[in-house]
Amino acid sequence: RGDSGLSEINLLKRQVSTLEGQLRALQSSFSKYKKVIMFPNGRIVGEKIFMTSGYEGNFDSLKQRCSQAGGQLASPQNAAENAAIQQIVVLYNKLVFLGINDIQTEGRFKYLNGENIVYSNWQTGEPNNDKGIEDCVEVYSSGKWNDKSCGEKRLIVCEF
Ligand code: IPD
Ligand code: CA
């Protein structure tokens, strides 16, 4: 009884140690594949991943494509997330549309889930609703934001 209990424990110890080795191998492999998958179009900020496919289209088209992919149009909630999006703007030399707009109520910018924005990085003088037709938000290569007509074509950046 005592002996079989001991050998049972030793068996479990060997199994745990085998699993620990397999987990370490998986972790190191995963960390390498993350780098491969993020190169050069993706950025990781905390738990969030920003990714472009290079596609350009109007706001509705970008929104639909991100949603189709199981993500949503990039919606930066802090300076680090905004900087990641800015890097993609610079990499492609193309402005992007964010998942933010004031379509519902002029001057009240919201995320796609309808909540008021908690972070913004407006260029001086923006948002100005130029010609009364600017309800979407584009990001300049400086990282600063401008409200712009949702019908313009911009680079897609989704977040997952
Ligand atoms: C406009 C200006 C303006 C900004 C508008 C843009 P445009 O560009 O940059 O400052 O607020 O959103 O459309 O029409 O003069 O080329
Ligand atoms: Ca504007």
PDB file of C-alpha atoms and ligand atoms in Angstrom:
ATOM      1  CA  ARG A   1       0.000   0.000   0.000  1.00  0.00           C
ATOM      2  CA  GLY A   2       2.732   2.454   1.095  1.00  0.00           C
ATOM      3  CA  ASP A   3       5.040   1.329  -1.755  1.00  0.00           C
ATOM      4  CA  SER A   4       2.418   1.651  -4.472  1.00  0.00           C
ATOM      5  CA  GLY A   5       1.530   5.109  -3.117  1.00  0.00           C
ATOM      6  CA  LEU A   6       5.180   6.177  -3.450  1.00  0.00           C
ATOM      7  CA  SER A   7       5.608   4.853  -6.977  1.00  0.00           C
ATOM      8  CA  GLU A   8       2.330   6.581  -7.905  1.00  0.00           C
ATOM      9  CA  ILE A   9       3.839   9.877  -6.659  1.00  0.00           C
ATOM     10  CA  ASN A  10       7.087   9.255  -8.553  1.00  0.00           C
ATOM     11  CA  LEU A  11       5.123   8.547 -11.723  1.00  0.00           C
ATOM     12  CA  LEU A  12       3.215  11.829 -11.296  1.00  0.00           C
ATOM     13  CA  LYS A  13       6.500  13.698 -10.686  1.00  0.00           C
ATOM     14  CA  ARG A  14       7.918  12.351 -13.946  1.00  0.00           C
ATOM     15  CA  GLN A  15       4.743  13.326 -15.801  1.00  0.00           C
ATOM     16  CA  VAL A  16       4.793  16.882 -14.367  1.00  0.00           C
ATOM     17  CA  SER A  17       8.455  17.260 -15.286  1.00  0.00           C
ATOM     18  CA  THR A  18       7.756  16.043 -18.838  1.00  0.00           C
ATOM     19  CA  LEU A  19       4.876  18.543 -19.142  1.00  0.00           C
ATOM     20  CA  GLU A  20       7.126  21.350 -17.821  1.00  0.00           C
ATOM     21  CA  GLY A  21       9.636  20.621 -20.565  1.00  0.00           C
ATOM     22  CA  GLN A  22       6.939  20.503 -23.233  1.00  0.00           C
ATOM     23  CA  LEU A  23       5.465  23.823 -21.941  1.00  0.00           C
ATOM     24  CA  ARG A  24       8.892  25.520 -22.080  1.00  0.00           C
ATOM     25  CA  ALA A  25       9.399  24.303 -25.655  1.00  0.00           C
ATOM     26  CA  LEU A  26       5.918  25.511 -26.624  1.00  0.00           C
ATOM     27  CA  GLN A  27       6.529  28.926 -25.010  1.00  0.00           C
ATOM     28  CA  SER A  28       9.799  29.464 -26.837  1.00  0.00           C
ATOM     29  CA  SER A  29       8.295  28.297 -30.125  1.00  0.00           C
ATOM     30  CA  PHE A  30       5.231  30.556 -29.618  1.00  0.00           C
ATOM     31  CA  SER A  31       7.388  33.586 -28.874  1.00  0.00           C
ATOM     32  CA  LYS A  32       9.268  33.022 -32.158  1.00  0.00           C
ATOM     33  CA  TYR A  33       6.081  32.553 -34.209  1.00  0.00           C
ATOM     34  CA  LYS A  34       4.635  35.737 -32.688  1.00  0.00           C
ATOM     35  CA  LYS A  35       7.602  37.671 -34.095  1.00  0.00           C
ATOM     36  CA  VAL A  36       7.182  36.028 -37.507  1.00  0.00           C
ATOM     37  CA  ILE A  37       3.445  36.763 -37.665  1.00  0.00           C
ATOM     38  CA  MET A  38       3.894  40.387 -36.521  1.00  0.00           C
ATOM     39  CA  PHE A  39       6.553  41.096 -39.182  1.00  0.00           C
ATOM     40  CA  PRO A  40       6.235  43.696 -40.646  1.00  0.00           C
ATOM     41  CA  ASN A  41       2.515  44.627 -40.525  1.00  0.00           C
ATOM     42  CA  GLY A  42       1.556  43.939 -36.917  1.00  0.00           C
ATOM     43  CA  ARG A  43       2.156  45.592 -33.550  1.00  0.00           C
ATOM     44  CA  ILE A  44       1.545  44.172 -30.062  1.00  0.00           C
ATOM     45  CA  VAL A  45       0.557  46.571 -27.254  1.00  0.00           C
ATOM     46  CA  GLY A  46      -0.235  44.700 -24.031  1.00  0.00           C
ATOM     47  CA  GLU A  47      -3.041  42.268 -24.859  1.00  0.00           C
ATOM     48  CA  LYS A  48      -3.968  44.078 -28.072  1.00  0.00           C
ATOM     49  CA  ILE A  49      -2.689  43.334 -31.570  1.00  0.00           C
ATOM     50  CA  PHE A  50      -2.903  45.925 -34.375  1.00  0.00           C
ATOM     51  CA  MET A  51      -2.604  44.617 -37.938  1.00  0.00           C
ATOM     52  CA  THR A  52      -2.966  45.971 -41.458  1.00  0.00           C
ATOM     53  CA  SER A  53      -3.533  43.909 -44.605  1.00  0.00           C
ATOM     54  CA  GLY A  54      -2.620  46.890 -46.816  1.00  0.00           C
ATOM     55  CA  TYR A  55      -6.239  47.226 -47.987  1.00  0.00           C
ATOM     56  CA  GLU A  56      -7.598  50.744 -48.574  1.00  0.00           C
ATOM     57  CA  GLY A  57     -11.262  51.707 -48.592  1.00  0.00           C
ATOM     58  CA  ASN A  58     -13.900  53.998 -47.119  1.00  0.00           C
ATOM     59  CA  PHE A  59     -14.900  53.836 -43.442  1.00  0.00           C
ATOM     60  CA  ASP A  60     -17.796  51.389 -43.883  1.00  0.00           C
ATOM     61  CA  SER A  61     -15.668  49.064 -45.972  1.00  0.00           C
ATOM     62  CA  LEU A  62     -12.783  49.085 -43.442  1.00  0.00           C
ATOM     63  CA  LYS A  63     -15.193  48.552 -40.552  1.00  0.00           C
ATOM     64  CA  GLN A  64     -16.799  45.596 -42.303  1.00  0.00           C
ATOM     65  CA  ARG A  65     -13.476  43.965 -43.188  1.00  0.00           C
ATOM     66  CA  CYS A  66     -12.127  44.137 -39.623  1.00  0.00           C
ATOM     67  CA  SER A  67     -15.378  42.758 -38.250  1.00  0.00           C
ATOM     68  CA  GLN A  68     -15.394  39.964 -40.861  1.00  0.00           C
ATOM     69  CA  ALA A  69     -11.907  38.999 -39.661  1.00  0.00           C
ATOM     70  CA  GLY A  70     -13.140  38.738 -36.064  1.00  0.00           C
ATOM     71  CA  GLY A  71     -11.579  42.036 -34.961  1.00  0.00           C
ATOM     72  CA  GLN A  72     -12.584  45.673 -35.189  1.00  0.00           C
ATOM     73  CA  LEU A  73     -11.254  48.882 -36.677  1.00  0.00           C
ATOM     74  CA  ALA A  74      -8.340  50.173 -34.566  1.00  0.00           C
ATOM     75  CA  SER A  75      -9.602  52.133 -31.555  1.00  0.00           C
ATOM     76  CA  PRO A  76      -6.611  53.399 -29.526  1.00  0.00           C
ATOM     77  CA  GLN A  77      -7.355  53.874 -25.841  1.00  0.00           C
ATOM     78  CA  ASN A  78      -3.994  55.351 -24.856  1.00  0.00           C
ATOM     79  CA  ALA A  79      -0.774  56.885 -26.226  1.00  0.00           C
ATOM     80  CA  ALA A  80       1.028  53.532 -26.563  1.00  0.00           C
ATOM     81  CA  GLU A  81      -1.775  52.106 -28.714  1.00  0.00           C
ATOM     82  CA  ASN A  82      -1.874  55.291 -30.789  1.00  0.00           C
ATOM     83  CA  ALA A  83       1.912  55.084 -31.308  1.00  0.00           C
ATOM     84  CA  ALA A  84       1.564  51.526 -32.656  1.00  0.00           C
ATOM     85  CA  ILE A  85      -1.004  52.732 -35.213  1.00  0.00           C
ATOM     86  CA  GLN A  86       1.237  55.693 -36.080  1.00  0.00           C
ATOM     87  CA  GLN A  87       4.090  53.262 -36.838  1.00  0.00           C
ATOM     88  CA  ILE A  88       1.876  51.487 -39.384  1.00  0.00           C
ATOM     89  CA  VAL A  89       0.907  54.848 -40.950  1.00  0.00           C
ATOM     90  CA  VAL A  90       4.615  55.676 -41.332  1.00  0.00           C
ATOM     91  CA  LEU A  91       5.507  52.183 -42.622  1.00  0.00           C
ATOM     92  CA  TYR A  92       2.900  52.388 -45.417  1.00  0.00           C
ATOM     93  CA  ASN A  93       3.031  56.183 -45.858  1.00  0.00           C
ATOM     94  CA  LYS A  94      -0.776  56.046 -45.851  1.00  0.00           C
ATOM     95  CA  LEU A  95      -3.265  57.587 -43.432  1.00  0.00           C
ATOM     96  CA  VAL A  96      -5.657  55.266 -41.553  1.00  0.00           C
ATOM     97  CA  PHE A  97      -9.223  55.570 -40.294  1.00  0.00           C
ATOM     98  CA  LEU A  98      -9.900  54.758 -36.641  1.00  0.00           C
ATOM     99  CA  GLY A  99     -12.936  52.935 -35.231  1.00  0.00           C
ATOM    100  CA  ILE A 100     -14.189  56.286 -33.920  1.00  0.00           C
ATOM    101  CA  ASN A 101     -16.788  58.702 -35.366  1.00  0.00           C
ATOM    102  CA  ASP A 102     -19.381  61.355 -34.516  1.00  0.00           C
ATOM    103  CA  ILE A 103     -21.973  60.168 -37.043  1.00  0.00           C
ATOM    104  CA  GLN A 104     -24.709  59.947 -34.389  1.00  0.00           C
ATOM    105  CA  THR A 105     -24.187  63.311 -32.684  1.00  0.00           C
ATOM    106  CA  GLU A 106     -21.994  66.012 -34.235  1.00  0.00           C
ATOM    107  CA  GLY A 107     -19.022  66.768 -31.979  1.00  0.00           C
ATOM    108  CA  ARG A 108     -19.471  63.706 -29.744  1.00  0.00           C
ATOM    109  CA  PHE A 109     -16.901  61.146 -30.871  1.00  0.00           C
ATOM    110  CA  LYS A 110     -17.623  57.528 -29.939  1.00  0.00           C
ATOM    111  CA  TYR A 111     -16.181  54.059 -30.418  1.00  0.00           C
ATOM    112  CA  LEU A 112     -18.027  51.576 -32.622  1.00  0.00           C
ATOM    113  CA  ASN A 113     -19.718  50.141 -29.497  1.00  0.00           C
ATOM    114  CA  GLY A 114     -21.341  53.539 -28.885  1.00  0.00           C
ATOM    115  CA  GLU A 115     -19.228  54.522 -25.858  1.00  0.00           C
ATOM    116  CA  ASN A 116     -17.649  57.972 -25.611  1.00  0.00           C
ATOM    117  CA  ILE A 117     -13.900  58.036 -26.357  1.00  0.00           C
ATOM    118  CA  VAL A 118     -11.570  57.948 -23.339  1.00  0.00           C
ATOM    119  CA  TYR A 119      -8.442  59.034 -25.238  1.00  0.00           C
ATOM    120  CA  SER A 120      -7.833  61.440 -28.130  1.00  0.00           C
ATOM    121  CA  ASN A 121      -4.852  62.964 -29.928  1.00  0.00           C
ATOM    122  CA  TRP A 122      -6.345  65.746 -32.063  1.00  0.00           C
ATOM    123  CA  GLN A 123      -4.162  67.940 -34.228  1.00  0.00           C
ATOM    124  CA  THR A 124      -4.401  71.589 -33.151  1.00  0.00           C
ATOM    125  CA  GLY A 125      -7.603  73.057 -34.607  1.00  0.00           C
ATOM    126  CA  GLU A 126      -9.254  69.632 -35.022  1.00  0.00           C
ATOM    127  CA  PRO A 127     -11.889  68.326 -35.039  1.00  0.00           C
ATOM    128  CA  ASN A 128     -13.315  71.127 -37.222  1.00  0.00           C
ATOM    129  CA  ASN A 129     -16.043  69.287 -39.187  1.00  0.00           C
ATOM    130  CA  ASP A 130     -14.738  71.005 -42.327  1.00  0.00           C
ATOM    131  CA  LYS A 131     -17.562  71.774 -44.803  1.00  0.00           C
ATOM    132  CA  GLY A 132     -19.887  70.072 -42.298  1.00  0.00           C
ATOM    133  CA  ILE A 133     -19.065  66.602 -43.641  1.00  0.00           C
ATOM    134  CA  GLU A 134     -16.300  65.215 -41.390  1.00  0.00           C
ATOM    135  CA  ASP A 135     -17.524  62.443 -39.044  1.00  0.00           C
ATOM    136  CA  CYS A 136     -14.603  59.965 -39.230  1.00  0.00           C
ATOM    137  CA  VAL A 137     -11.082  60.151 -37.761  1.00  0.00           C
ATOM    138  CA  GLU A 138      -7.833  59.767 -39.689  1.00  0.00           C
ATOM    139  CA  VAL A 139      -4.340  59.445 -38.187  1.00  0.00           C
ATOM    140  CA  TYR A 140      -1.478  61.513 -39.649  1.00  0.00           C
ATOM    141  CA  SER A 141       2.140  60.285 -39.784  1.00  0.00           C
ATOM    142  CA  SER A 142       2.697  62.495 -36.693  1.00  0.00           C
ATOM    143  CA  GLY A 143       0.169  60.339 -34.840  1.00  0.00           C
ATOM    144  CA  LYS A 144      -2.169  63.339 -34.585  1.00  0.00           C
ATOM    145  CA  TRP A 145      -5.860  63.001 -35.460  1.00  0.00           C
ATOM    146  CA  ASN A 146      -8.028  64.852 -37.963  1.00  0.00           C
ATOM    147  CA  ASP A 147     -11.750  64.472 -38.528  1.00  0.00           C
ATOM    148  CA  LYS A 148     -12.350  63.626 -42.176  1.00  0.00           C
ATOM    149  CA  SER A 149     -15.196  62.589 -44.458  1.00  0.00           C
ATOM    150  CA  CYS A 150     -16.031  58.879 -43.968  1.00  0.00           C
ATOM    151  CA  GLY A 151     -16.245  58.474 -47.743  1.00  0.00           C
ATOM    152  CA  GLU A 152     -12.496  59.025 -48.220  1.00  0.00           C
ATOM    153  CA  LYS A 153     -10.311  55.961 -48.768  1.00  0.00           C
ATOM    154  CA  ARG A 154      -7.823  55.179 -46.037  1.00  0.00           C
ATOM    155  CA  LEU A 155      -5.539  52.298 -44.987  1.00  0.00           C
ATOM    156  CA  ILE A 156      -7.102  49.541 -42.884  1.00  0.00           C
ATOM    157  CA  VAL A 157      -5.743  48.802 -39.396  1.00  0.00           C
ATOM    158  CA  CYS A 158      -7.702  46.282 -37.347  1.00  0.00           C
ATOM    159  CA  GLU A 159      -7.280  45.405 -33.689  1.00  0.00           C
ATOM    160  CA  PHE A 160      -7.663  41.917 -32.239  1.00  0.00           C
TER     161      PHE A 160
HETATM  162  C1  IPD B   1      -8.355  69.824 -45.027  1.00  0.00           C
HETATM  163  C2  IPD B   1      -7.431  70.553 -44.091  1.00  0.00           C
HETATM  164  C3  IPD B   1      -8.111  70.858 -42.787  1.00  0.00           C
HETATM  165  C4  IPD B   1      -8.720  69.630 -42.142  1.00  0.00           C
HETATM  166  C5  IPD B   1      -9.650  68.947 -43.096  1.00  0.00           C
HETATM  167  C6  IPD B   1      -8.952  68.607 -44.390  1.00  0.00           C
HETATM  168  P1  IPD B   1      -7.918  70.129 -47.597  1.00  0.00           P
HETATM  169  O1  IPD B   1      -7.638  69.408 -46.170  1.00  0.00           O
HETATM  170  O2  IPD B   1      -6.287  69.767 -43.831  1.00  0.00           O
HETATM  171  O3  IPD B   1      -7.199  71.432 -41.889  1.00  0.00           O
HETATM  172  O4  IPD B   1      -9.425  69.965 -40.992  1.00  0.00           O
HETATM  173  O5  IPD B   1     -10.138  67.796 -42.493  1.00  0.00           O
HETATM  174  O6  IPD B   1      -9.892  68.028 -45.272  1.00  0.00           O
HETATM  175  O7  IPD B   1      -9.384  69.924 -47.905  1.00  0.00           O
HETATM  176  O8  IPD B   1      -7.597  71.559 -47.386  1.00  0.00           O
HETATM  177  O9  IPD B   1      -6.990  69.424 -48.541  1.00  0.00           O
HETATM  178 CA    CA B   2     -10.900  68.132 -40.070  1.00  0.00          CA
END
